[in-house]
Amino acid sequence: MQKPEENYDLEAYLSEYVETCPDKEIRILNAAINAFADKGFEATRTREIAERAGIAEGTIFRYFPSKNAILESMVPLLIRVLQPKIGKPIEDILNLNPDMPIDRILVAVLKDRLQMIRDNGRFIKSVLPSLIHRAPLLEQLRVSLLPLIEGYVVQVVERGKAHGELDESVDARLVMPQLFGFVLAYSITQSVDPEREARDVEQFVESLMVGWRKR
Amino acid sequence: MQKPEENYDLEAYLSEYVETCPDKEIRILNAAINAFADKGFEATRTREIAERAGIAEGTIFRYFPSKNAILESMVPLLIRVLQPKIGKPIEDILNLNPDMPIDRILVAVLKDRLQMIRDNGRFIKSVLPSLIHRAPLLEQLRVSLLPLIEGYVVQVVERGKAHGELDESVDARLVMPQLFGFVLAYSITQSVDPEREARDVEQFVESLMVGWRKR
DNA sequence: AGAATGAGTGAGTAGTCACTCATTTTGGAG
DNA sequence: CTCCAAAATGAGTGACTACTCACTCATTCT
């Protein structure tokens, strides 16, 4: 039903975590996350998770009391994986270019975010839905990721004001849905054409800046 | 697991459709859509659909060859329900106020869209995920709804240009992810406070217009 | 009135799945 | 090498589910 897209490899992102827990647990989580992404939680059979992990079905239940528990322990893991993916690139852009004008920063950040969504689209589109009917798990993700994003937006806006590039009236709380929304909506609606995307991002930032520049 | 929120009532939106098909079919679809919204497709039992519809389990299979077929015939139905909900309010705003300045139109449209998402949030957040692992069904929704939205955005932009309010450089293709994105992101990130929302929408449109106004 | 119809029913069926546990394999200590 | 405990295995199990079908009975037709 679903094309067997390229797999994630959690282990690559979890070198420290691997040390503190048996690696078979990671193998199972890794297999499960990919299976859930392909078929969704309910439609994924424990047998298939075992096959993907290259172990026996029974072994799963040595490490997790139930199939549900796999999903539950997946959330903190995903937060761990996604937090640095969200934070690191923005920090790099900000720190490595202390004098970059604010519009170049915005362009760089937006391009990076679009790329990030493309890279992790399979997860974002496919594992999230498995959580949607489990409000507490979803909320866990929300509260650990949204403030992080918000924090970086505030940081960028503050810096722009400090450099005298942004008008004092610019409200970070409103900048957030604008940037976040552009990325989200652009990812959903536009097909991928790198050149055109670059132009669109430039133009979008340009139109934002017209309203935001220090008056 | 999931709070039993208020039910939809498809019948209210489908008076014509009801005439062309036995109303028991609608009852089943109505029950199913609400059950899927609460628990997701896979986790919903045919027994529960029957209970919600107030009929026997066997009756379901007189009208639908399989549980899957219920989901499949739900898509064209949803398109029918959502298309007027997307189009009608915008058409009304445009036609009833032929001289309304473009920024007031944008404010009205955005407020209406936010309200619409609040009203249909349960469907949007909960039935869509049931379709996510069925690419063909999802694509059906996408191709019948996105161009519709796009069309209205173009219409608004054209009108703004014709009235000499918007600069010719404003590109409808970019306006779309901006508006759509703001609505989407605002719905996800902000908690509901009508007063604040009104102010935020005003401010957002204001900042858009600064960049867009005829130069 | 009596016959024919077919929508509606729900107990039953075949099959599937998450989870168990008796058995086998592994790997390290002596 | 032997011994043994822990790890791993996968056939087995009971619970449960989508779907079936023989039967009911209200309604319509003759």
Short mmCIF file of C-alpha atoms (C1' of nucleotides) in Angstrom, two decimals:
data_model
loop_
_atom_site.label_atom_id
_atom_site.label_comp_id
_atom_site.label_asym_id
_atom_site.label_seq_id
_atom_site.Cartn_x
_atom_site.Cartn_y
_atom_site.Cartn_z
CA MET A 1 0.00 0.00 0.00
CA GLN A 2 2.78 2.37 0.98
CA LYS A 3 6.07 2.56 -0.84
CA PRO A 4 8.89 1.26 1.33
CA GLU A 5 10.82 4.49 1.49
CA GLU A 6 14.31 4.79 2.81
CA ASN A 7 14.58 3.96 6.50
CA TYR A 8 15.59 6.19 9.32
CA ASP A 9 18.47 5.15 11.41
CA LEU A 10 17.91 6.31 14.92
CA GLU A 11 21.21 4.86 16.07
CA ALA A 12 23.05 7.48 14.12
CA TYR A 13 21.45 10.14 16.28
CA LEU A 14 21.65 8.35 19.57
CA SER A 15 25.23 7.46 20.28
CA GLU A 16 24.99 8.54 23.92
CA TYR A 17 21.65 6.92 24.47
CA VAL A 18 22.98 3.65 23.12
CA GLU A 19 25.44 3.48 25.98
CA THR A 20 22.75 3.65 28.63
CA CYS A 21 20.44 0.99 27.26
CA PRO A 22 20.76 -2.39 25.56
CA ASP A 23 21.17 -1.86 21.85
CA LYS A 24 18.49 -4.42 21.12
CA GLU A 25 16.01 -1.95 22.56
CA ILE A 26 17.18 0.63 20.02
CA ARG A 27 16.92 -1.92 17.24
CA ILE A 28 13.31 -2.55 18.20
CA LEU A 29 12.45 1.14 18.46
CA ASN A 30 14.17 1.78 15.18
CA ALA A 31 12.24 -1.00 13.47
CA ALA A 32 8.99 0.14 15.05
CA ILE A 33 9.36 3.77 14.05
CA ASN A 34 9.93 2.79 10.45
CA ALA A 35 7.05 0.33 10.45
CA PHE A 36 4.70 2.87 12.03
CA ALA A 37 5.79 5.39 9.44
CA ASP A 38 4.89 2.98 6.64
CA LYS A 39 1.58 1.65 7.94
CA GLY A 40 0.58 3.47 11.09
CA PHE A 41 0.60 2.09 14.63
CA GLU A 42 -2.58 -0.01 14.55
CA ALA A 43 -1.86 -1.62 11.19
CA THR A 44 1.69 -2.59 12.17
CA ARG A 45 2.03 -6.17 13.45
CA THR A 46 4.46 -7.06 16.20
CA ARG A 47 5.67 -9.82 13.91
CA GLU A 48 6.71 -7.20 11.37
CA ILE A 49 8.55 -5.14 13.93
CA ALA A 50 10.47 -8.26 14.90
CA GLU A 51 11.31 -9.05 11.28
CA ARG A 52 12.54 -5.53 10.61
CA ALA A 53 14.64 -5.63 13.77
CA GLY A 54 16.00 -9.04 12.83
CA ILE A 55 14.91 -10.68 16.08
CA ALA A 56 12.17 -13.02 17.23
CA GLU A 57 8.74 -11.74 18.08
CA GLY A 58 9.04 -12.90 21.68
CA THR A 59 12.17 -10.85 22.22
CA ILE A 60 10.18 -7.66 21.79
CA PHE A 61 8.30 -8.49 24.96
CA ARG A 62 11.47 -8.91 26.96
CA TYR A 63 12.13 -5.22 26.38
CA PHE A 64 8.63 -3.80 26.20
CA PRO A 65 5.62 -4.96 28.18
CA SER A 66 3.29 -4.25 25.26
CA LYS A 67 3.09 -2.87 21.76
CA ASN A 68 1.62 0.28 23.25
CA ALA A 69 4.68 0.73 25.41
CA ILE A 70 6.82 0.91 22.29
CA LEU A 71 4.86 3.90 21.08
CA GLU A 72 5.02 5.50 24.50
CA SER A 73 8.76 5.21 24.91
CA MET A 74 9.16 6.45 21.36
CA VAL A 75 8.02 9.96 22.26
CA PRO A 76 10.89 10.95 24.57
CA LEU A 77 13.24 9.39 22.06
CA LEU A 78 11.82 11.48 19.23
CA ILE A 79 12.03 14.60 21.33
CA ARG A 80 15.70 13.81 21.87
CA VAL A 81 16.24 13.33 18.15
CA LEU A 82 14.26 16.34 16.99
CA GLN A 83 15.35 18.91 19.57
CA PRO A 84 18.91 19.22 18.27
CA LYS A 85 17.65 19.11 14.68
CA ILE A 86 15.51 22.12 15.43
CA GLY A 87 17.99 24.02 17.54
CA LYS A 88 21.44 23.30 16.16
CA PRO A 89 21.13 24.77 12.65
CA ILE A 90 19.60 28.01 13.90
CA GLU A 91 22.25 28.38 16.57
CA ASP A 92 24.91 27.78 13.96
CA ILE A 93 23.47 30.37 11.61
CA LEU A 94 23.25 32.92 14.42
CA ASN A 95 26.63 32.26 16.00
CA LEU A 96 28.71 31.81 12.87
CA ASN A 97 27.41 35.02 11.33
CA PRO A 98 27.22 37.59 14.11
CA ASP A 99 27.03 40.45 11.62
CA MET A 100 24.76 38.94 8.99
CA PRO A 101 21.83 41.22 8.23
CA ILE A 102 18.52 40.00 9.58
CA ASP A 103 16.94 39.33 6.20
CA ARG A 104 19.82 37.03 5.22
CA ILE A 105 19.36 35.21 8.50
CA LEU A 106 15.66 34.75 7.82
CA VAL A 107 16.35 33.44 4.34
CA ALA A 108 18.95 31.02 5.65
CA VAL A 109 16.69 29.81 8.46
CA LEU A 110 13.66 29.32 6.20
CA LYS A 111 15.66 27.43 3.57
CA ASP A 112 17.12 25.25 6.29
CA ARG A 113 13.69 24.53 7.74
CA LEU A 114 12.23 23.59 4.37
CA GLN A 115 15.12 21.24 3.82
CA MET A 116 14.67 19.77 7.29
CA ILE A 117 11.02 19.04 6.58
CA ARG A 118 11.93 17.41 3.31
CA ASP A 119 14.54 15.28 5.07
CA ASN A 120 12.22 14.25 7.87
CA GLY A 121 8.98 14.38 5.94
CA ARG A 122 8.42 10.69 6.28
CA PHE A 123 8.51 10.93 10.03
CA ILE A 124 6.54 14.13 10.27
CA LYS A 125 3.80 12.93 7.96
CA SER A 126 3.67 9.40 9.23
CA VAL A 127 4.60 8.97 12.86
CA LEU A 128 2.76 12.04 14.07
CA PRO A 129 -0.59 10.62 12.92
CA SER A 130 0.03 7.56 15.09
CA LEU A 131 0.07 9.90 18.07
CA ILE A 132 -2.95 11.97 17.17
CA HIS A 133 -5.48 9.80 18.92
CA ARG A 134 -3.31 9.74 22.02
CA ALA A 135 -3.61 13.24 23.31
CA PRO A 136 -1.15 12.88 26.20
CA LEU A 137 1.66 11.67 23.96
CA LEU A 138 1.00 14.38 21.41
CA GLU A 139 0.94 17.00 24.14
CA GLN A 140 4.31 15.77 25.36
CA LEU A 141 5.74 16.46 21.90
CA ARG A 142 4.02 19.82 21.66
CA VAL A 143 5.26 21.19 24.96
CA SER A 144 8.83 20.07 24.35
CA LEU A 145 9.16 21.27 20.77
CA LEU A 146 6.99 24.37 20.33
CA PRO A 147 8.61 26.52 23.04
CA LEU A 148 11.96 25.61 21.54
CA ILE A 149 10.93 26.97 18.15
CA GLU A 150 9.36 29.98 19.82
CA GLY A 151 12.58 30.64 21.70
CA TYR A 152 14.61 30.81 18.53
CA VAL A 153 12.13 33.11 16.84
CA VAL A 154 12.32 35.45 19.84
CA GLN A 155 16.12 35.27 19.68
CA VAL A 156 16.16 36.26 16.01
CA VAL A 157 13.68 39.09 16.55
CA GLU A 158 15.57 40.42 19.58
CA ARG A 159 18.79 40.41 17.65
CA GLY A 160 17.18 42.25 14.77
CA LYS A 161 15.92 44.91 17.15
CA ALA A 162 19.26 45.16 18.93
CA HIS A 163 21.00 45.71 15.61
CA GLY A 164 18.49 48.40 14.80
CA GLU A 165 17.20 46.46 11.80
CA LEU A 166 13.72 45.60 13.01
CA ASP A 167 11.11 48.06 14.18
CA GLU A 168 10.31 47.85 17.88
CA SER A 169 6.68 47.17 17.00
CA VAL A 170 7.50 43.76 15.53
CA ASP A 171 5.96 41.16 17.82
CA ALA A 172 7.77 37.83 18.11
CA ARG A 173 4.51 36.12 19.05
CA LEU A 174 3.18 37.05 15.62
CA VAL A 175 6.39 36.42 13.73
CA MET A 176 6.24 32.82 14.86
CA PRO A 177 3.02 31.81 13.10
CA GLN A 178 4.14 33.74 10.04
CA LEU A 179 7.45 31.94 9.62
CA PHE A 180 6.25 28.61 10.94
CA GLY A 181 3.14 28.90 8.81
CA PHE A 182 5.01 29.76 5.64
CA VAL A 183 7.23 26.74 6.05
CA LEU A 184 4.31 24.48 6.85
CA ALA A 185 2.07 25.70 4.08
CA TYR A 186 4.86 25.84 1.51
CA SER A 187 5.79 22.24 2.32
CA ILE A 188 2.22 21.11 1.82
CA THR A 189 1.26 23.09 -1.22
CA GLN A 190 4.31 23.56 -3.39
CA SER A 191 6.09 20.90 -5.34
CA VAL A 192 9.84 20.81 -5.02
CA ASP A 193 11.87 22.96 -7.39
CA PRO A 194 14.99 24.16 -5.58
CA GLU A 195 15.55 27.16 -7.78
CA ARG A 196 12.02 28.40 -7.54
CA GLU A 197 11.94 27.70 -3.84
CA ALA A 198 15.01 29.86 -3.33
CA ARG A 199 13.34 32.70 -5.22
CA ASP A 200 10.10 32.27 -3.30
CA VAL A 201 11.86 32.38 0.05
CA GLU A 202 13.75 35.51 -0.97
CA GLN A 203 10.58 37.18 -2.11
CA PHE A 204 8.69 36.15 1.01
CA VAL A 205 11.38 37.52 3.32
CA GLU A 206 11.55 40.68 1.23
CA SER A 207 7.81 41.25 1.67
CA LEU A 208 8.08 40.57 5.40
CA MET A 209 10.96 43.00 5.78
CA VAL A 210 9.13 45.83 4.05
CA GLY A 211 6.71 45.83 6.96
CA TRP A 212 9.26 45.15 9.64
CA ARG A 213 12.22 47.39 8.88
CA LYS A 214 13.00 50.11 11.42
CA ARG A 215 10.90 53.14 10.62
CA MET B 1 -8.91 7.47 25.61
CA GLN B 2 -10.48 10.24 23.61
CA LYS B 3 -13.13 12.55 24.96
CA PRO B 4 -16.43 11.96 23.17
CA GLU B 5 -16.72 15.40 21.65
CA GLU B 6 -19.81 16.70 20.01
CA ASN B 7 -20.77 14.76 16.92
CA TYR B 8 -20.95 15.97 13.38
CA ASP B 9 -24.18 15.64 11.63
CA LEU B 10 -23.53 14.98 8.00
CA GLU B 11 -27.22 14.82 7.20
CA ALA B 12 -27.50 18.52 7.86
CA TYR B 13 -25.07 19.17 5.01
CA LEU B 14 -26.38 16.60 2.62
CA SER B 15 -30.05 17.21 2.03
CA GLU B 16 -29.77 16.64 -1.72
CA TYR B 17 -27.54 13.65 -1.37
CA VAL B 18 -30.01 12.07 1.02
CA GLU B 19 -32.60 11.99 -1.73
CA THR B 20 -30.47 9.89 -4.00
CA CYS B 21 -29.45 7.21 -1.52
CA PRO B 22 -31.08 5.25 1.26
CA ASP B 23 -30.69 7.29 4.41
CA LYS B 24 -29.35 4.27 6.26
CA GLU B 25 -26.23 4.64 4.19
CA ILE B 26 -25.85 8.19 5.46
CA ARG B 27 -26.51 7.03 9.01
CA ILE B 28 -23.67 4.54 8.68
CA LEU B 29 -21.30 7.06 7.13
CA ASN B 30 -22.21 9.57 9.78
CA ALA B 31 -21.58 7.08 12.55
CA ALA B 32 -18.33 5.96 10.96
CA ILE B 33 -16.96 9.45 10.48
CA ASN B 34 -17.54 10.24 14.12
CA ALA B 35 -16.09 6.95 15.28
CA PHE B 36 -13.01 7.38 13.08
CA ALA B 37 -12.60 10.89 14.43
CA ASP B 38 -12.60 9.57 17.99
CA LYS B 39 -10.36 6.54 17.60
CA GLY B 40 -8.97 6.39 14.09
CA PHE B 41 -9.93 3.96 11.34
CA GLU B 42 -8.04 0.88 12.45
CA ALA B 43 -9.07 1.12 16.09
CA THR B 44 -12.76 1.53 15.25
CA ARG B 45 -14.75 -1.70 15.39
CA THR B 46 -17.60 -2.34 12.99
CA ARG B 47 -19.70 -3.18 16.04
CA GLU B 48 -19.19 0.35 17.30
CA ILE B 49 -20.18 1.89 13.99
CA ALA B 50 -23.37 -0.18 14.11
CA GLU B 51 -24.11 0.90 17.68
CA ARG B 52 -23.58 4.56 16.85
CA ALA B 53 -25.81 4.23 13.78
CA GLY B 54 -28.44 2.41 15.80
CA ILE B 55 -28.53 -0.61 13.48
CA ALA B 56 -27.28 -4.18 13.50
CA GLU B 57 -23.70 -4.95 12.60
CA GLY B 58 -24.80 -7.07 9.67
CA THR B 59 -26.69 -4.20 8.11
CA ILE B 60 -23.45 -2.35 7.52
CA PHE B 61 -22.41 -5.03 5.07
CA ARG B 62 -25.61 -4.72 3.07
CA TYR B 63 -24.53 -1.18 2.22
CA PHE B 64 -20.76 -1.50 2.15
CA PRO B 65 -18.79 -4.53 1.02
CA SER B 66 -16.14 -3.92 3.67
CA LYS B 67 -15.02 -1.57 6.41
CA ASN B 68 -12.45 -0.21 3.99
CA ALA B 69 -15.19 0.72 1.55
CA ILE B 70 -16.74 2.96 4.18
CA LEU B 71 -13.55 4.98 4.36
CA GLU B 72 -13.29 5.09 0.60
CA SER B 73 -16.80 6.37 -0.01
CA MET B 74 -16.25 8.88 2.75
CA VAL B 75 -13.78 10.90 0.72
CA PRO B 76 -16.10 12.15 -2.04
CA LEU B 77 -18.66 12.85 0.66
CA LEU B 78 -16.21 14.96 2.63
CA ILE B 79 -15.21 16.84 -0.47
CA ARG B 80 -18.88 17.63 -0.97
CA VAL B 81 -19.21 18.87 2.57
CA LEU B 82 -15.99 20.85 2.70
CA GLN B 83 -16.04 22.49 -0.72
CA PRO B 84 -18.95 24.82 0.04
CA LYS B 85 -17.57 25.49 3.51
CA ILE B 86 -14.37 26.70 1.91
CA GLY B 87 -15.93 28.59 -0.96
CA LYS B 88 -19.21 30.04 0.26
CA PRO B 89 -17.97 32.38 3.01
CA ILE B 90 -15.27 33.91 0.82
CA GLU B 91 -17.70 34.42 -2.03
CA ASP B 92 -20.12 36.06 0.36
CA ILE B 93 -17.49 38.40 1.73
CA LEU B 94 -16.40 39.38 -1.77
CA ASN B 95 -19.85 39.77 -3.31
CA LEU B 96 -21.61 41.46 -0.41
CA ASN B 97 -18.90 44.09 -0.06
CA PRO B 98 -17.80 45.08 -3.54
CA ASP B 99 -16.14 48.24 -2.24
CA MET B 100 -14.59 46.95 0.96
CA PRO B 101 -10.89 47.79 1.09
CA ILE B 102 -8.62 44.83 0.57
CA ASP B 103 -7.20 44.81 4.08
CA ARG B 104 -10.68 44.57 5.59
CA ILE B 105 -11.39 41.68 3.24
CA LEU B 106 -8.23 39.91 4.34
CA VAL B 107 -9.13 40.41 8.00
CA ALA B 108 -12.64 39.09 7.42
CA VAL B 109 -11.41 36.08 5.47
CA LEU B 110 -8.74 35.17 8.00
CA LYS B 111 -11.12 35.45 10.94
CA ASP B 112 -13.63 33.32 9.08
CA ARG B 113 -11.00 30.68 8.31
CA LEU B 114 -9.83 30.51 11.92
CA GLN B 115 -13.42 30.06 13.00
CA MET B 116 -13.98 27.40 10.36
CA ILE B 117 -10.97 25.43 11.60
CA ARG B 118 -12.21 25.70 15.16
CA ASP B 119 -15.65 24.46 14.07
CA ASN B 120 -14.29 21.57 12.05
CA GLY B 121 -11.16 20.96 14.06
CA ARG B 122 -12.31 17.57 15.17
CA PHE B 123 -12.66 16.41 11.61
CA ILE B 124 -9.51 18.09 10.36
CA LYS B 125 -7.37 16.76 13.18
CA SER B 126 -8.91 13.34 13.36
CA VAL B 127 -10.25 12.05 10.07
CA LEU B 128 -7.38 13.30 7.96
CA PRO B 129 -4.92 11.08 9.85
CA SER B 130 -7.05 8.06 8.94
CA LEU B 131 -6.31 8.88 5.31
CA ILE B 132 -2.62 9.54 5.66
CA HIS B 133 -1.51 6.00 5.06
CA ARG B 134 -3.77 5.77 2.01
CA ALA B 135 -2.03 8.03 -0.43
CA PRO B 136 -4.66 7.75 -3.20
CA LEU B 137 -7.50 8.86 -0.93
CA LEU B 138 -5.47 11.72 0.48
CA GLU B 139 -4.49 12.83 -3.00
CA GLN B 140 -8.16 12.87 -3.97
CA LEU B 141 -8.82 15.35 -1.15
CA ARG B 142 -5.77 17.43 -2.00
CA VAL B 143 -6.56 17.88 -5.67
CA SER B 144 -10.19 18.78 -5.02
CA LEU B 145 -9.61 21.23 -2.18
CA LEU B 146 -6.26 22.95 -2.73
CA PRO B 147 -7.00 24.46 -6.17
CA LEU B 148 -10.24 25.76 -4.73
CA ILE B 149 -8.42 27.65 -1.99
CA GLU B 150 -5.83 28.81 -4.49
CA GLY B 151 -8.59 30.10 -6.75
CA TYR B 152 -10.03 32.32 -4.06
CA VAL B 153 -6.65 33.71 -3.11
CA VAL B 154 -6.05 34.61 -6.76
CA GLN B 155 -9.47 36.22 -6.88
CA VAL B 156 -8.74 38.38 -3.84
CA VAL B 157 -5.33 39.40 -5.14
CA GLU B 158 -6.68 40.23 -8.60
CA ARG B 159 -9.38 42.36 -7.08
CA GLY B 160 -6.87 44.19 -4.93
CA LYS B 161 -4.77 44.94 -7.98
CA ALA B 162 -7.80 46.00 -10.03
CA HIS B 163 -8.79 48.43 -7.28
CA GLY B 164 -5.27 49.81 -7.29
CA GLU B 165 -4.72 48.74 -3.69
CA LEU B 166 -2.12 46.03 -4.20
CA ASP B 167 1.21 46.46 -5.94
CA GLU B 168 1.48 44.56 -9.23
CA SER B 169 4.49 42.69 -7.85
CA VAL B 170 2.35 40.82 -5.33
CA ASP B 171 2.34 37.18 -6.37
CA ALA B 172 -0.79 35.17 -5.60
CA ARG B 173 1.26 31.97 -5.56
CA LEU B 174 3.19 33.37 -2.59
CA VAL B 175 0.22 34.98 -0.91
CA MET B 176 -1.37 31.58 -0.64
CA PRO B 177 1.22 29.93 1.64
CA GLN B 178 1.35 33.13 3.67
CA LEU B 179 -2.35 33.27 4.44
CA PHE B 180 -2.87 29.53 4.54
CA GLY B 181 0.22 29.19 6.69
CA PHE B 182 -0.77 31.88 9.14
CA VAL B 183 -4.14 30.24 9.65
CA LEU B 184 -2.61 26.80 9.99
CA ALA B 185 0.18 27.81 12.32
CA TYR B 186 -2.02 30.08 14.40
CA SER B 187 -4.51 27.26 14.86
CA ILE B 188 -1.79 24.93 16.04
CA THR B 189 0.22 27.22 18.24
CA GLN B 190 -2.08 29.74 19.82
CA SER B 191 -4.70 29.08 22.44
CA VAL B 192 -8.09 30.56 21.84
CA ASP B 193 -8.72 34.10 23.09
CA PRO B 194 -11.14 35.81 20.70
CA GLU B 195 -10.09 39.32 21.59
CA ARG B 196 -6.42 38.65 21.22
CA GLU B 197 -7.02 36.72 18.05
CA ALA B 198 -8.85 39.69 16.54
CA ARG B 199 -5.93 41.93 17.39
CA ASP B 200 -3.40 39.44 16.04
CA VAL B 201 -5.23 39.09 12.75
CA GLU B 202 -5.43 42.89 12.39
CA GLN B 203 -1.75 43.23 13.11
CA PHE B 204 -0.81 40.42 10.78
CA VAL B 205 -2.79 41.90 7.90
CA GLU B 206 -1.34 45.31 8.67
CA SER B 207 2.20 43.95 8.40
CA LEU B 208 1.31 42.18 5.16
CA MET B 209 -0.20 45.30 3.67
CA VAL B 210 2.85 47.42 4.43
CA GLY B 211 4.76 45.28 1.96
CA TRP B 212 1.96 44.93 -0.53
CA ARG B 213 0.39 48.33 -0.90
CA LYS B 214 0.69 49.98 -4.30
CA ARG B 215 3.98 51.81 -4.49
"C1'" DA C 1 -56.75 -13.01 3.14
"C1'" DG C 2 -52.71 -15.14 1.63
"C1'" DA C 3 -48.35 -15.01 -0.86
"C1'" DA C 4 -44.15 -12.90 -1.98
"C1'" DT C 5 -40.55 -9.90 -1.03
"C1'" DG C 6 -36.29 -8.15 0.80
"C1'" DA C 7 -34.46 -5.09 4.42
"C1'" DG C 8 -32.82 -6.06 8.74
"C1'" DT C 9 -30.80 -9.08 12.13
"C1'" DG C 10 -27.23 -11.22 15.20
"C1'" DA C 11 -25.25 -15.59 16.35
"C1'" DG C 12 -21.74 -17.92 14.17
"C1'" DT C 13 -17.18 -18.55 11.46
"C1'" DA C 14 -12.74 -18.22 9.90
"C1'" DG C 15 -9.01 -15.86 10.64
"C1'" DT C 16 -5.80 -12.56 12.90
"C1'" DC C 17 -3.23 -10.60 16.48
"C1'" DA C 18 -0.77 -9.39 20.84
"C1'" DC C 19 1.23 -11.74 24.08
"C1'" DT C 20 3.07 -16.30 26.71
"C1'" DC C 21 6.15 -19.83 27.93
"C1'" DA C 22 8.50 -24.24 27.33
"C1'" DT C 23 12.53 -25.02 24.99
"C1'" DT C 24 16.95 -23.93 22.81
"C1'" DT C 25 20.98 -21.06 22.26
"C1'" DT C 26 24.56 -18.16 23.92
"C1'" DG C 27 28.48 -16.77 26.26
"C1'" DG C 28 31.17 -16.24 30.25
"C1'" DA C 29 33.32 -18.43 34.57
"C1'" DG C 30 35.69 -22.22 36.44
"C1'" DC D 1 36.08 -28.67 27.90
"C1'" DT D 2 31.70 -28.40 31.46
"C1'" DC D 3 28.29 -25.91 33.74
"C1'" DC D 4 24.76 -22.60 34.19
"C1'" DA D 5 22.12 -18.50 34.14
"C1'" DA D 6 20.44 -15.25 31.19
"C1'" DA D 7 18.88 -14.24 26.58
"C1'" DA D 8 16.49 -15.45 22.68
"C1'" DT D 9 13.26 -18.11 20.27
"C1'" DG D 10 8.82 -19.19 17.84
"C1'" DA D 11 4.96 -22.39 18.19
"C1'" DG D 12 1.06 -21.99 20.81
"C1'" DT D 13 -3.09 -19.56 23.05
"C1'" DG D 14 -7.02 -17.00 24.05
"C1'" DA D 15 -9.27 -12.89 22.92
"C1'" DC D 16 -11.19 -10.51 19.53
"C1'" DT D 17 -12.62 -8.98 14.79
"C1'" DA D 18 -14.40 -8.41 10.05
"C1'" DC D 19 -17.56 -10.50 7.66
"C1'" DT D 20 -21.45 -14.29 6.55
"C1'" DC D 21 -25.88 -16.31 6.17
"C1'" DA D 22 -29.99 -18.58 7.65
"C1'" DC D 23 -33.78 -16.68 9.48
"C1'" DT D 24 -37.51 -13.01 10.81
"C1'" DC D 25 -41.24 -10.18 9.88
"C1'" DA D 26 -43.16 -5.73 8.29
"C1'" DT D 27 -44.77 -4.26 4.01
"C1'" DT D 28 -46.49 -4.72 -0.61
"C1'" DC D 29 -48.72 -7.17 -4.15
"C1'" DT D 30 -52.28 -10.37 -6.01
#
